[in-house]
Coordinates of C-alpha atoms and ligand atoms in Angstrom, one line a residue:
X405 CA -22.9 -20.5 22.2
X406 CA -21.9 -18.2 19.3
X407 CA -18.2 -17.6 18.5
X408 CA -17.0 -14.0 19.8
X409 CA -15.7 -12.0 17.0
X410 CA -14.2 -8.7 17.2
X411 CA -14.6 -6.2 13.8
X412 CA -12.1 -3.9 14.7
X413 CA -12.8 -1.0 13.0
X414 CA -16.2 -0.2 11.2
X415 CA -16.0 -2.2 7.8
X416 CA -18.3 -2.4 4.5
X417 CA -21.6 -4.1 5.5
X418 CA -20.0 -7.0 3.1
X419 CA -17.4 -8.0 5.1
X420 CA -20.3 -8.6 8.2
X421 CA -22.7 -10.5 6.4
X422 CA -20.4 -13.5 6.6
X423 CA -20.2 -13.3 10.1
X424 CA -24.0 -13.3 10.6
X425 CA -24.5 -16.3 12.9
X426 CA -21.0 -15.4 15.5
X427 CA -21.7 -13.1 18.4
X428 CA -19.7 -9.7 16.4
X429 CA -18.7 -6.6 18.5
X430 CA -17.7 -3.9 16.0
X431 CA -14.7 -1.5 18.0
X432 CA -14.4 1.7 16.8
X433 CA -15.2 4.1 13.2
X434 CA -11.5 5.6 14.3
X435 CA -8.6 3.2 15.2
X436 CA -9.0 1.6 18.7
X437 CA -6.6 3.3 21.5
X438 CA -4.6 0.7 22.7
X439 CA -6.1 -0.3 25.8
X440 CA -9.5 -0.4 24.3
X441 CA -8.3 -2.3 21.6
X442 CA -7.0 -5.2 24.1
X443 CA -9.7 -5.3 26.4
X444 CA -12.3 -6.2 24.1
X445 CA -9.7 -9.3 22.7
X446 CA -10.2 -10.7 25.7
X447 CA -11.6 -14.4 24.9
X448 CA -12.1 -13.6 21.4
X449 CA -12.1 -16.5 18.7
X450 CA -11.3 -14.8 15.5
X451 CA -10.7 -10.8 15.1
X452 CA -11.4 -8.8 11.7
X453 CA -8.2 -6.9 12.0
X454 CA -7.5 -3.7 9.8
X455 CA -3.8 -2.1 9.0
X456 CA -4.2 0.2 11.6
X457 CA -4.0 -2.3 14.5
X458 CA -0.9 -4.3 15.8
X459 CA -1.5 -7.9 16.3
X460 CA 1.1 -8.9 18.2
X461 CA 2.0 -10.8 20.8
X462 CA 0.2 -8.6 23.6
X463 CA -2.9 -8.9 21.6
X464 CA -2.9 -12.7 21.3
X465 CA -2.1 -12.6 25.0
X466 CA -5.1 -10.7 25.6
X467 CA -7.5 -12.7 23.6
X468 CA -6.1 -16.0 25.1
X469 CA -6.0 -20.0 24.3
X470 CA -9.6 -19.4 22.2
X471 CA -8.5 -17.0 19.4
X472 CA -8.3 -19.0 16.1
X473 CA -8.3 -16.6 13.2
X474 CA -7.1 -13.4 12.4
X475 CA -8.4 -12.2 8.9
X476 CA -6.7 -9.1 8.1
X477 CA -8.4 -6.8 5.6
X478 CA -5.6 -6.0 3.6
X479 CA -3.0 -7.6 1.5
X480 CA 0.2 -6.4 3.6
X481 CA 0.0 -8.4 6.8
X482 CA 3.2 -6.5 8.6
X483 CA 0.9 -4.8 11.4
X484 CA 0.3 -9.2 12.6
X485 CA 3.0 -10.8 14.4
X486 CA 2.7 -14.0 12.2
X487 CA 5.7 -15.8 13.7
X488 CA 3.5 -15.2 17.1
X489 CA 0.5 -16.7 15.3
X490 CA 2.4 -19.7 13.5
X491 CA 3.6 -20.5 17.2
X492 CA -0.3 -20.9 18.5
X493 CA -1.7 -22.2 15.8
X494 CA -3.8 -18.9 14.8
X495 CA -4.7 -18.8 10.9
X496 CA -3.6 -15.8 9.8
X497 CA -5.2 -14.3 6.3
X498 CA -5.0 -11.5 4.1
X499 CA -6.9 -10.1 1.1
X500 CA -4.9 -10.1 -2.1
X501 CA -6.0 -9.6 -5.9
X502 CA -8.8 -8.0 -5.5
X503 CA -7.1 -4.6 -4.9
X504 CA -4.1 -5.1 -7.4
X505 CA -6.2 -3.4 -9.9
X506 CA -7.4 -0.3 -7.9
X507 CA -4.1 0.5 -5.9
X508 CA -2.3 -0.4 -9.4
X509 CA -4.9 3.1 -10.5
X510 CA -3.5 4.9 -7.5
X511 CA 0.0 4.3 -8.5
X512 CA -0.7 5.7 -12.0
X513 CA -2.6 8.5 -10.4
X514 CA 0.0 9.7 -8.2
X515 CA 2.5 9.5 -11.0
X516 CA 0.7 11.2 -13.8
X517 CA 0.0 14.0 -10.8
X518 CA 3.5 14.3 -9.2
X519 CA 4.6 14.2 -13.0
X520 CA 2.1 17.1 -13.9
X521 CA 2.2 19.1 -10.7
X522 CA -1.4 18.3 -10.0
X523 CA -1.2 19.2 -6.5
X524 CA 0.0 22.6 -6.8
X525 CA -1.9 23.8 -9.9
X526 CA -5.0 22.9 -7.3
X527 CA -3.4 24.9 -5.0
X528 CA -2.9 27.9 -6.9
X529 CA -6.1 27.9 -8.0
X530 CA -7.9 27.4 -4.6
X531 CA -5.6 30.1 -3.5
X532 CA -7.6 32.7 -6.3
X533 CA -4.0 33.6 -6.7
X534 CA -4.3 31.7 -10.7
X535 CA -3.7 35.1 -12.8
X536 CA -3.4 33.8 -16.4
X537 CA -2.2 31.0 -18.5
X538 CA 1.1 30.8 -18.2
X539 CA 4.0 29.7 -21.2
X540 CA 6.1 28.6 -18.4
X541 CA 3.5 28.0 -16.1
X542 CA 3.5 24.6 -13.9
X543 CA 6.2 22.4 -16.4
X544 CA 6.9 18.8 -15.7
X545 CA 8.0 15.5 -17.7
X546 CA 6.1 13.9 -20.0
X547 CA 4.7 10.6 -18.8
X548 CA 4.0 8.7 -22.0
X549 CA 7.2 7.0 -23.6
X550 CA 9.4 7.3 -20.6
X551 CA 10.9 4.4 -18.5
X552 CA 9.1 3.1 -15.6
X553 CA 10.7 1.3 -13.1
X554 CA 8.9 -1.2 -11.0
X555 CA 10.0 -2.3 -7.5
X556 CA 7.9 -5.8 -7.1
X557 CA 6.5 -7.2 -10.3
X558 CA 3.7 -9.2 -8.4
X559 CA -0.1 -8.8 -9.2
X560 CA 0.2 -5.2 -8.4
X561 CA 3.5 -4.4 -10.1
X562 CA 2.1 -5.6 -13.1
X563 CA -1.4 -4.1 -13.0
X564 CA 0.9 -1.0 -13.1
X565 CA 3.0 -1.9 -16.1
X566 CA -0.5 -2.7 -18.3
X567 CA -1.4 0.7 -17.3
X568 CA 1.7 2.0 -18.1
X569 CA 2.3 0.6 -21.5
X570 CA -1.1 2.1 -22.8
X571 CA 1.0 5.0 -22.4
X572 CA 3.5 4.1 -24.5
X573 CA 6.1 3.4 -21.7
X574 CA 9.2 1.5 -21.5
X575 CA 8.8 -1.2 -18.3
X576 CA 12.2 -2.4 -16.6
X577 CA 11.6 -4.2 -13.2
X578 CA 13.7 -5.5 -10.3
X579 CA 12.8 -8.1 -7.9
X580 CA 13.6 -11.1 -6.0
X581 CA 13.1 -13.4 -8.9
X582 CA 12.7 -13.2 -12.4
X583 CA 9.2 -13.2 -14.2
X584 CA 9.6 -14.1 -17.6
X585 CA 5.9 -14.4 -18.4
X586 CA 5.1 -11.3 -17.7
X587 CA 8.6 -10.1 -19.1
X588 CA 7.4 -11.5 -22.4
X589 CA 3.9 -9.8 -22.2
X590 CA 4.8 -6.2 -20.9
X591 CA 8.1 -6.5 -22.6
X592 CA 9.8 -5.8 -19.8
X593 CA 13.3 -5.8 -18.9
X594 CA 14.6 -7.3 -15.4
X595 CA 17.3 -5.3 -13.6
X596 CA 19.4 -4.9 -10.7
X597 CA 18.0 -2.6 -8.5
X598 CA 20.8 -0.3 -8.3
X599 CA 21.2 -0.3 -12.1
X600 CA 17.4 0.5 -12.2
X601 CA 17.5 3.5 -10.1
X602 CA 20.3 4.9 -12.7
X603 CA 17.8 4.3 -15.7
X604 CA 14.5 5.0 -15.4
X605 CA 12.0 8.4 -15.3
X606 CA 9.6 6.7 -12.8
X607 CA 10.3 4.4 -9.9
X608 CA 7.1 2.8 -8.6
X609 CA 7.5 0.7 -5.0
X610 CA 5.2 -2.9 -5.1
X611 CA 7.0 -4.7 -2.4
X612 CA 5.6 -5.9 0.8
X613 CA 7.4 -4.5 3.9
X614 CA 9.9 -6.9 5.6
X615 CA 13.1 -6.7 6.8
X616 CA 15.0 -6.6 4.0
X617 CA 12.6 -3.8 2.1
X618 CA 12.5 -1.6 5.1
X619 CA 14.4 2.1 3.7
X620 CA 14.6 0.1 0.5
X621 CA 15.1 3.7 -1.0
X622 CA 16.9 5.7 0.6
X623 CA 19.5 8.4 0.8
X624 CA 22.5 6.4 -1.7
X625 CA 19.6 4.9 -4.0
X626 CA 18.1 8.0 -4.6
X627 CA 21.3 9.6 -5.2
X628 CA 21.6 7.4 -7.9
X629 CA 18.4 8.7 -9.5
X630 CA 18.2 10.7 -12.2
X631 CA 17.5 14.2 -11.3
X632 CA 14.1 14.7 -13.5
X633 CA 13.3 11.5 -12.2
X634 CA 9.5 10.7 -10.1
X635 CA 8.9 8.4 -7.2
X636 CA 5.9 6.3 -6.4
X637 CA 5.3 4.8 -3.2
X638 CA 1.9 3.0 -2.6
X639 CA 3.4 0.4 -0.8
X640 CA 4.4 0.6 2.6
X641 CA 5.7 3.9 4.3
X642 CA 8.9 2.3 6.2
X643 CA 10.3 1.0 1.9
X644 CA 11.5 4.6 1.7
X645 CA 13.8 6.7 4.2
X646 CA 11.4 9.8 4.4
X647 CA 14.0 12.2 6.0
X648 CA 16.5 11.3 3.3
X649 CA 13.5 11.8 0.4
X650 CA 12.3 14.9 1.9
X651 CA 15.8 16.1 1.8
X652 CA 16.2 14.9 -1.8
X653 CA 13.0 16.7 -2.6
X654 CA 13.8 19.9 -1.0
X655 CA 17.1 19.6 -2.8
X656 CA 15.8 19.1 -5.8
X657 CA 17.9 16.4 -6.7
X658 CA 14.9 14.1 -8.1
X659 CA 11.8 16.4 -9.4
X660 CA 9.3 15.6 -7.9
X661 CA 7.1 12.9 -5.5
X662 CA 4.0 10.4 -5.3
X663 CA 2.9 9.0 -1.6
X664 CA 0.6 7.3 -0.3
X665 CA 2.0 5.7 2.9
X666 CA 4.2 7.0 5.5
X667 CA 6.7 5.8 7.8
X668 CA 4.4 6.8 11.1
X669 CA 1.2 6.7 9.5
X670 CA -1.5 9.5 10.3
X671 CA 2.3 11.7 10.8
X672 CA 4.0 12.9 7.4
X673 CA 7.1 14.6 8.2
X674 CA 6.7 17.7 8.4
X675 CA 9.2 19.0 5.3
X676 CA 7.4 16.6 3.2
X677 CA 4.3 18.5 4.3
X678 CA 6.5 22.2 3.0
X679 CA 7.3 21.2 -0.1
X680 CA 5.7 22.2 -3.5
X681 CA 6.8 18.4 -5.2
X682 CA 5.4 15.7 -3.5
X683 CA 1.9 14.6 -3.8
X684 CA 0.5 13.6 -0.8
X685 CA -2.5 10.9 -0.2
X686 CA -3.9 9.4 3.0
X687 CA -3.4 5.3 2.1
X688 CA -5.9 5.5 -0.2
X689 CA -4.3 2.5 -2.5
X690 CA -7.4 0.5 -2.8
X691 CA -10.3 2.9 -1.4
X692 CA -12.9 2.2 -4.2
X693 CA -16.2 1.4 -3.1
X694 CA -16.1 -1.6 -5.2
X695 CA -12.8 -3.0 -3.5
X696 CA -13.0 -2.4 -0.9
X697 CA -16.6 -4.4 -0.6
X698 CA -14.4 -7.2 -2.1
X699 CA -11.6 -7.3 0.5
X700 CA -14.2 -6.9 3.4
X701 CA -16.2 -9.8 2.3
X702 CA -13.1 -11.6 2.0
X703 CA -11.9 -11.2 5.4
X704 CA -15.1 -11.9 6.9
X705 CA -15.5 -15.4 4.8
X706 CA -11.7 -16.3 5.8
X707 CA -12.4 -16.0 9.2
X708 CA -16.1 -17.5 9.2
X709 CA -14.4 -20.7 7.2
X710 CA -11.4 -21.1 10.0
X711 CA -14.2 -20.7 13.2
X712 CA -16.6 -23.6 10.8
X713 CA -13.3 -25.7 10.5
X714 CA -12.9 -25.0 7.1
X715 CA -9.9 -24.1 4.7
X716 CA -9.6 -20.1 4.3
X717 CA -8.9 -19.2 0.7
X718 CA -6.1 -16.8 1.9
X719 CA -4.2 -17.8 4.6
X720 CA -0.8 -16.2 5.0
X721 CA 0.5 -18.9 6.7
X722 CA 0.5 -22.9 6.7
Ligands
GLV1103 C1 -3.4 -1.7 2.0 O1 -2.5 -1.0 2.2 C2 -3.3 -3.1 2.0 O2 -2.3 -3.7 2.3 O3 -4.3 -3.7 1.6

Protein backbone atom coordinates (compact mmCIF):
# COMPACT_ATOMS: atom_id res chain seq x y z
CA UNK A 1 0.00 0.00 0.00
CA UNK A 2 1.05 3.59 -0.84
CA UNK A 3 2.67 5.78 1.90
CA UNK A 4 0.00 8.40 3.48
CA UNK A 5 1.22 11.85 3.00
CA UNK A 6 -0.44 14.89 4.21
CA UNK A 7 0.29 18.38 1.94
CA UNK A 8 -0.77 20.66 4.42
CA UNK A 9 -1.68 23.59 2.86
CA UNK A 10 -2.23 23.86 -1.07
CA UNK A 11 1.44 24.10 -2.60
CA UNK A 12 2.99 24.77 -6.22
CA UNK A 13 2.02 21.80 -8.48
CA UNK A 14 6.03 21.20 -8.20
CA UNK A 15 6.29 20.34 -4.86
CA UNK A 16 3.41 17.33 -5.69
CA UNK A 17 4.90 15.94 -8.59
CA UNK A 18 7.49 14.26 -6.37
CA UNK A 19 4.95 12.70 -4.38
CA UNK A 20 3.18 11.12 -7.30
CA UNK A 21 3.24 7.33 -6.44
CA UNK A 22 2.22 8.03 -2.13
CA UNK A 23 -1.47 8.17 -1.32
CA UNK A 24 -1.35 12.54 -0.90
CA UNK A 25 -4.27 14.27 0.91
CA UNK A 26 -3.82 18.03 0.37
CA UNK A 27 -5.49 20.01 3.84
CA UNK A 28 -6.53 23.18 3.27
CA UNK A 29 -5.86 26.59 0.59
CA UNK A 30 -6.10 28.64 4.27
CA UNK A 31 -4.13 27.22 7.31
CA UNK A 32 -5.70 24.08 8.90
CA UNK A 33 -7.77 24.85 12.31
CA UNK A 34 -6.20 22.91 14.72
CA UNK A 35 -8.27 20.09 15.18
CA UNK A 36 -8.57 19.52 11.46
CA UNK A 37 -5.07 19.81 11.19
CA UNK A 38 -4.48 16.73 13.78
CA UNK A 39 -7.03 14.52 12.60
CA UNK A 40 -5.99 14.06 9.29
CA UNK A 41 -2.11 13.27 10.95
CA UNK A 42 -3.47 10.50 12.16
CA UNK A 43 -1.22 7.48 10.66
CA UNK A 44 0.51 9.64 8.44
CA UNK A 45 4.14 8.75 7.19
CA UNK A 46 5.60 11.99 6.15
CA UNK A 47 3.76 15.54 6.20
CA UNK A 48 4.55 18.56 3.69
CA UNK A 49 4.38 21.08 6.49
CA UNK A 50 4.25 24.93 5.73
CA UNK A 51 5.25 27.85 8.42
CA UNK A 52 1.81 28.27 9.32
CA UNK A 53 1.49 24.87 11.15
CA UNK A 54 3.06 23.76 14.53
CA UNK A 55 4.65 20.47 14.46
CA UNK A 56 4.90 19.65 17.77
CA UNK A 57 4.66 17.14 19.98
CA UNK A 58 0.74 16.84 19.83
CA UNK A 59 1.08 16.52 16.18
CA UNK A 60 3.65 13.68 16.18
CA UNK A 61 1.29 12.16 18.76
CA UNK A 62 -1.49 12.35 16.41
CA UNK A 63 0.21 10.83 13.43
CA UNK A 64 1.79 8.02 15.54
CA UNK A 65 4.76 5.32 15.43
CA UNK A 66 4.52 5.55 11.22
CA UNK A 67 5.38 9.31 10.63
CA UNK A 68 8.98 9.39 9.17
CA UNK A 69 9.48 12.75 7.55
CA UNK A 70 8.55 16.17 7.96
CA UNK A 71 9.71 18.32 4.96
CA UNK A 72 9.06 21.77 5.84
CA UNK A 73 8.68 24.24 2.97
CA UNK A 74 10.68 26.89 4.25
CA UNK A 75 14.12 27.61 5.50
CA UNK A 76 13.10 28.61 9.25
CA UNK A 77 12.10 25.36 10.82
CA UNK A 78 10.91 27.14 14.36
CA UNK A 79 7.02 26.26 13.80
CA UNK A 80 8.63 21.95 14.16
CA UNK A 81 9.47 20.78 17.49
CA UNK A 82 12.80 19.20 16.24
CA UNK A 83 14.06 18.11 19.63
CA UNK A 84 10.48 16.07 19.61
CA UNK A 85 11.49 14.71 16.10
CA UNK A 86 15.28 13.97 16.98
CA UNK A 87 13.69 11.88 19.97
CA UNK A 88 11.53 9.52 17.33
CA UNK A 89 13.73 9.36 14.77
CA UNK A 90 11.53 11.74 12.37
CA UNK A 91 13.81 13.42 9.54
CA UNK A 92 13.13 16.78 9.68
CA UNK A 93 13.99 19.15 6.46
CA UNK A 94 13.90 22.50 5.38
CA UNK A 95 14.40 24.46 2.06
CA UNK A 96 17.37 26.74 2.11
CA UNK A 97 19.28 28.66 -0.85
CA UNK A 98 16.90 28.70 -3.08
CA UNK A 99 15.08 31.73 -1.53
CA UNK A 100 18.27 33.64 -0.23
CA UNK A 101 18.11 35.54 -3.45
CA UNK A 102 14.39 36.50 -3.50
CA UNK A 103 13.81 37.30 0.24
CA UNK A 104 17.44 39.01 0.05
CA UNK A 105 15.04 41.39 -2.94
CA UNK A 106 12.40 41.84 -0.26
CA UNK A 107 14.83 43.05 2.21
CA UNK A 108 16.15 45.69 -0.27
CA UNK A 109 12.55 46.42 -1.22
CA UNK A 110 11.30 47.22 2.08
CA UNK A 111 14.38 49.35 2.81
CA UNK A 112 14.61 51.45 -0.28
CA UNK A 113 10.47 51.90 0.49
CA UNK A 114 10.57 52.57 4.30
CA UNK A 115 13.71 54.82 3.30
CA UNK A 116 11.55 56.60 0.50
CA UNK A 117 8.19 56.70 2.20
CA UNK A 118 6.74 54.40 -0.52
CA UNK A 119 3.85 53.41 1.44
CA UNK A 120 2.42 56.67 2.17
CA UNK A 121 3.13 58.49 -1.13
CA UNK A 122 0.72 55.37 -2.36
CA UNK A 123 -1.48 56.35 0.07
CA UNK A 124 -1.83 59.91 -0.59
CA UNK A 125 -2.33 59.29 -3.92
CA UNK A 126 -5.03 56.53 -3.63
CA UNK A 127 -6.55 58.94 -1.25
CA UNK A 128 -6.99 61.69 -4.61
CA UNK A 129 -5.91 63.86 -1.70
CA UNK A 130 -2.07 64.29 -3.95
CA UNK A 131 -2.50 68.21 -4.78
CA UNK A 132 0.94 69.12 -6.34
CA UNK A 133 4.59 68.37 -6.19
CA UNK A 134 5.71 69.25 -3.21
CA UNK A 135 9.59 70.90 -2.34
CA UNK A 136 9.18 69.35 0.96
CA UNK A 137 6.88 66.85 0.02
CA UNK A 138 7.48 63.09 1.37
CA UNK A 139 11.61 63.50 2.41
CA UNK A 140 13.63 60.55 3.60
CA UNK A 141 17.42 59.36 3.71
CA UNK A 142 19.30 58.58 0.90
CA UNK A 143 19.90 54.88 0.52
CA UNK A 144 22.99 54.79 -1.63
CA UNK A 145 26.41 55.33 0.37
CA UNK A 146 24.97 54.90 3.71
CA UNK A 147 25.91 51.99 6.25
CA UNK A 148 24.00 48.92 6.35
CA UNK A 149 24.02 46.84 9.07
CA UNK A 150 23.32 43.16 8.75
CA UNK A 151 22.06 40.95 11.54
CA UNK A 152 23.14 37.19 10.17
CA UNK A 153 25.64 37.23 7.43
CA UNK A 154 24.46 33.73 6.17
CA UNK A 155 23.37 33.04 2.41
CA UNK A 156 20.70 35.58 2.92
CA UNK A 157 22.69 38.25 4.81
CA UNK A 158 24.90 38.38 2.06
CA UNK A 159 22.61 38.23 -0.90
CA UNK A 160 21.64 41.56 0.89
CA UNK A 161 25.02 43.11 1.14
CA UNK A 162 25.73 42.32 -2.96
CA UNK A 163 22.63 44.15 -3.40
CA UNK A 164 23.55 46.68 -1.24
CA UNK A 165 27.01 47.51 -2.45
CA UNK A 166 25.63 48.13 -6.02
CA UNK A 167 24.42 51.03 -4.21
CA UNK A 168 27.31 52.20 -3.15
CA UNK A 169 26.87 51.12 0.56
CA UNK A 170 29.08 50.61 3.43
CA UNK A 171 28.40 46.74 4.86
CA UNK A 172 29.24 46.23 8.69
CA UNK A 173 27.81 42.83 10.10
CA UNK A 174 27.43 41.10 13.48
CA UNK A 175 27.00 37.49 14.09
CA UNK A 176 27.76 34.51 15.88
CA UNK A 177 31.06 33.96 14.06
CA UNK A 178 33.21 35.75 11.92
CA UNK A 179 33.07 35.44 7.95
CA UNK A 180 36.05 36.55 6.59
CA UNK A 181 35.47 35.40 3.03
CA UNK A 182 32.70 37.17 2.57
CA UNK A 183 34.31 40.11 4.72
CA UNK A 184 37.02 40.26 2.07
CA UNK A 185 34.44 40.18 -0.88
CA UNK A 186 31.73 42.71 0.34
CA UNK A 187 34.32 44.50 2.31
CA UNK A 188 32.59 44.24 5.16
CA UNK A 189 33.33 45.01 8.61
CA UNK A 190 32.36 42.55 11.60
CA UNK A 191 30.92 44.18 14.81
CA UNK A 192 29.48 43.86 18.10
CA UNK A 193 26.02 44.00 17.90
CA UNK A 194 25.56 46.69 20.30
CA UNK A 195 28.34 48.74 18.60
CA UNK A 196 26.49 48.10 15.28
CA UNK A 197 23.23 49.50 16.33
CA UNK A 198 25.21 52.90 17.25
CA UNK A 199 26.64 53.01 13.60
CA UNK A 200 24.76 52.19 10.93
CA UNK A 201 21.63 54.00 8.71
CA UNK A 202 20.05 50.55 8.06
CA UNK A 203 19.78 47.49 10.23
CA UNK A 204 18.63 44.46 8.32
CA UNK A 205 17.52 41.15 10.57
CA UNK A 206 18.95 37.53 8.78
CA UNK A 207 18.81 35.40 11.80
CA UNK A 208 16.84 32.38 12.37
CA UNK A 209 14.56 32.59 15.40
CA UNK A 210 15.88 30.69 18.59
CA UNK A 211 16.15 31.40 21.93
CA UNK A 212 18.71 33.53 22.07
CA UNK A 213 17.38 35.81 18.88
CA UNK A 214 13.89 36.04 20.28
CA UNK A 215 13.39 40.31 20.98
CA UNK A 216 16.86 40.37 19.59
CA UNK A 217 15.94 44.20 19.01
CA UNK A 218 14.27 45.64 21.31
CA UNK A 219 13.43 48.55 23.49
CA UNK A 220 17.54 49.31 24.84
CA UNK A 221 18.95 48.21 21.19
CA UNK A 222 16.88 50.49 19.43
CA UNK A 223 17.54 53.16 21.79
CA UNK A 224 20.85 52.90 20.79
CA UNK A 225 19.95 53.58 17.09
CA UNK A 226 20.51 56.42 15.42
CA UNK A 227 17.51 58.48 15.12
CA UNK A 228 17.33 58.81 11.07
CA UNK A 229 18.17 55.33 11.24
CA UNK A 230 15.73 52.28 9.12
CA UNK A 231 14.91 48.80 10.21
CA UNK A 232 14.47 45.70 8.20
CA UNK A 233 12.96 42.68 9.46
CA UNK A 234 12.31 39.76 7.01
CA UNK A 235 13.27 37.32 9.29
CA UNK A 236 11.13 36.17 11.92
CA UNK A 237 8.46 38.40 13.76
CA UNK A 238 9.38 37.30 17.52
CA UNK A 239 13.67 38.94 16.54
CA UNK A 240 12.04 42.29 17.32
CA UNK A 241 9.95 43.46 20.47
CA UNK A 242 6.99 44.95 18.36
CA UNK A 243 5.41 47.02 21.27
CA UNK A 244 8.81 48.54 22.04
CA UNK A 245 9.41 49.31 17.97
CA UNK A 246 6.00 50.61 17.60
CA UNK A 247 6.59 52.84 20.44
CA UNK A 248 10.00 53.81 18.96
CA UNK A 249 8.19 54.56 15.72
CA UNK A 250 5.44 56.47 17.12
CA UNK A 251 8.16 58.35 18.99
CA UNK A 252 10.05 58.97 16.37
CA UNK A 253 13.13 58.03 17.79
CA UNK A 254 14.32 55.89 14.61
CA UNK A 255 12.61 57.29 11.18
CA UNK A 256 11.11 54.95 9.92
CA UNK A 257 10.30 50.86 9.43
CA UNK A 258 10.45 47.70 6.97
CA UNK A 259 8.35 44.41 8.03
CA UNK A 260 7.57 41.55 6.84
CA UNK A 261 6.95 39.21 9.79
CA UNK A 262 5.17 39.65 13.00
CA UNK A 263 5.30 38.42 16.38
CA UNK A 264 1.47 36.80 16.10
CA UNK A 265 1.39 36.39 12.53
CA UNK A 266 -1.89 37.25 10.50
CA UNK A 267 -2.06 40.02 13.88
CA UNK A 268 0.12 43.30 13.51
CA UNK A 269 -0.17 45.36 16.46
CA UNK A 270 -2.39 47.51 16.04
CA UNK A 271 -0.07 51.00 16.55
CA UNK A 272 2.09 49.53 14.01
CA UNK A 273 -1.05 49.38 11.85
CA UNK A 274 -1.47 53.72 12.83
CA UNK A 275 1.60 54.78 11.98
CA UNK A 276 2.68 56.68 8.81
CA UNK A 277 6.54 54.96 9.02
CA UNK A 278 6.49 51.43 8.83
CA UNK A 279 6.03 49.53 5.72
CA UNK A 280 4.06 46.72 6.17
CA UNK A 281 4.13 43.19 4.10
CA UNK A 282 2.25 39.97 4.65
CA UNK A 283 5.60 37.34 4.82
CA UNK A 284 6.12 37.75 1.47
CA UNK A 285 10.17 37.08 1.82
CA UNK A 286 10.41 34.57 -0.94
CA UNK A 287 6.80 34.77 -2.75
CA UNK A 288 8.18 34.67 -6.44
CA UNK A 289 6.64 32.32 -8.64
CA UNK A 290 10.04 31.08 -9.45
CA UNK A 291 10.96 30.27 -5.71
CA UNK A 292 8.66 29.36 -4.56
CA UNK A 293 8.31 26.40 -7.38
CA UNK A 294 11.95 25.65 -6.16
CA UNK A 295 11.24 25.32 -2.37
CA UNK A 296 8.00 23.22 -3.12
CA UNK A 297 9.77 20.81 -5.27
CA UNK A 298 12.32 20.63 -2.62
CA UNK A 299 10.24 19.67 0.14
CA UNK A 300 8.34 17.19 -1.77
CA UNK A 301 11.77 15.37 -3.02
CA UNK A 302 13.14 15.50 0.73
CA UNK A 303 10.32 13.84 1.92
CA UNK A 304 9.82 11.26 -1.19
CA UNK A 305 13.81 10.42 -0.58
CA UNK A 306 13.25 9.74 3.50
CA UNK A 307 9.74 7.45 2.74
CA UNK A 308 12.27 5.51 -0.40
CA UNK A 309 14.99 5.12 2.34
CA UNK A 310 17.11 7.56 0.90
CA UNK A 311 19.26 10.55 2.11
CA UNK A 312 17.23 14.02 1.92
CA UNK A 313 19.47 16.81 0.62
CA UNK A 314 18.27 19.06 3.49
CA UNK A 315 17.76 17.59 6.60
CA UNK A 316 17.81 19.82 9.68
CA UNK A 317 18.77 17.36 11.77
CA UNK A 318 21.24 14.14 12.01
C1 LIG B 1 9.97 31.87 5.13
O1 LIG B 1 9.75 32.67 5.98
C2 LIG B 1 10.90 30.81 5.24
O2 LIG B 1 11.44 30.56 6.33
O3 LIG B 1 11.13 30.14 4.23
Amino acid sequence: MAEKVLVTREIPEAGLRPLEDFDVTVLSERPPERGEHLEAAQGIDGVLSTLTEKIDAEFMNAAGESLKVIANMAVGYDNVDVATANERDIVVTNTPDVLDETTADTAFMLLLAAARRLGEGERIVRSGNWEAWGPKMLLGPDVWGKKLGIVGFGRIGQALARRARGFDMEILYSGRSRREEAEKEFDARYLKLDAMLGECDFLSLHTPLTEETTHLIGAGELEKMKPEAVLVNTSRGPVVDESALAEALAEGRIFAAGLDVYENEPEVHPKLLELENVVLAPHIGSASFETRDKMAAMAGEDLRAVLRGEQPRNPVNA
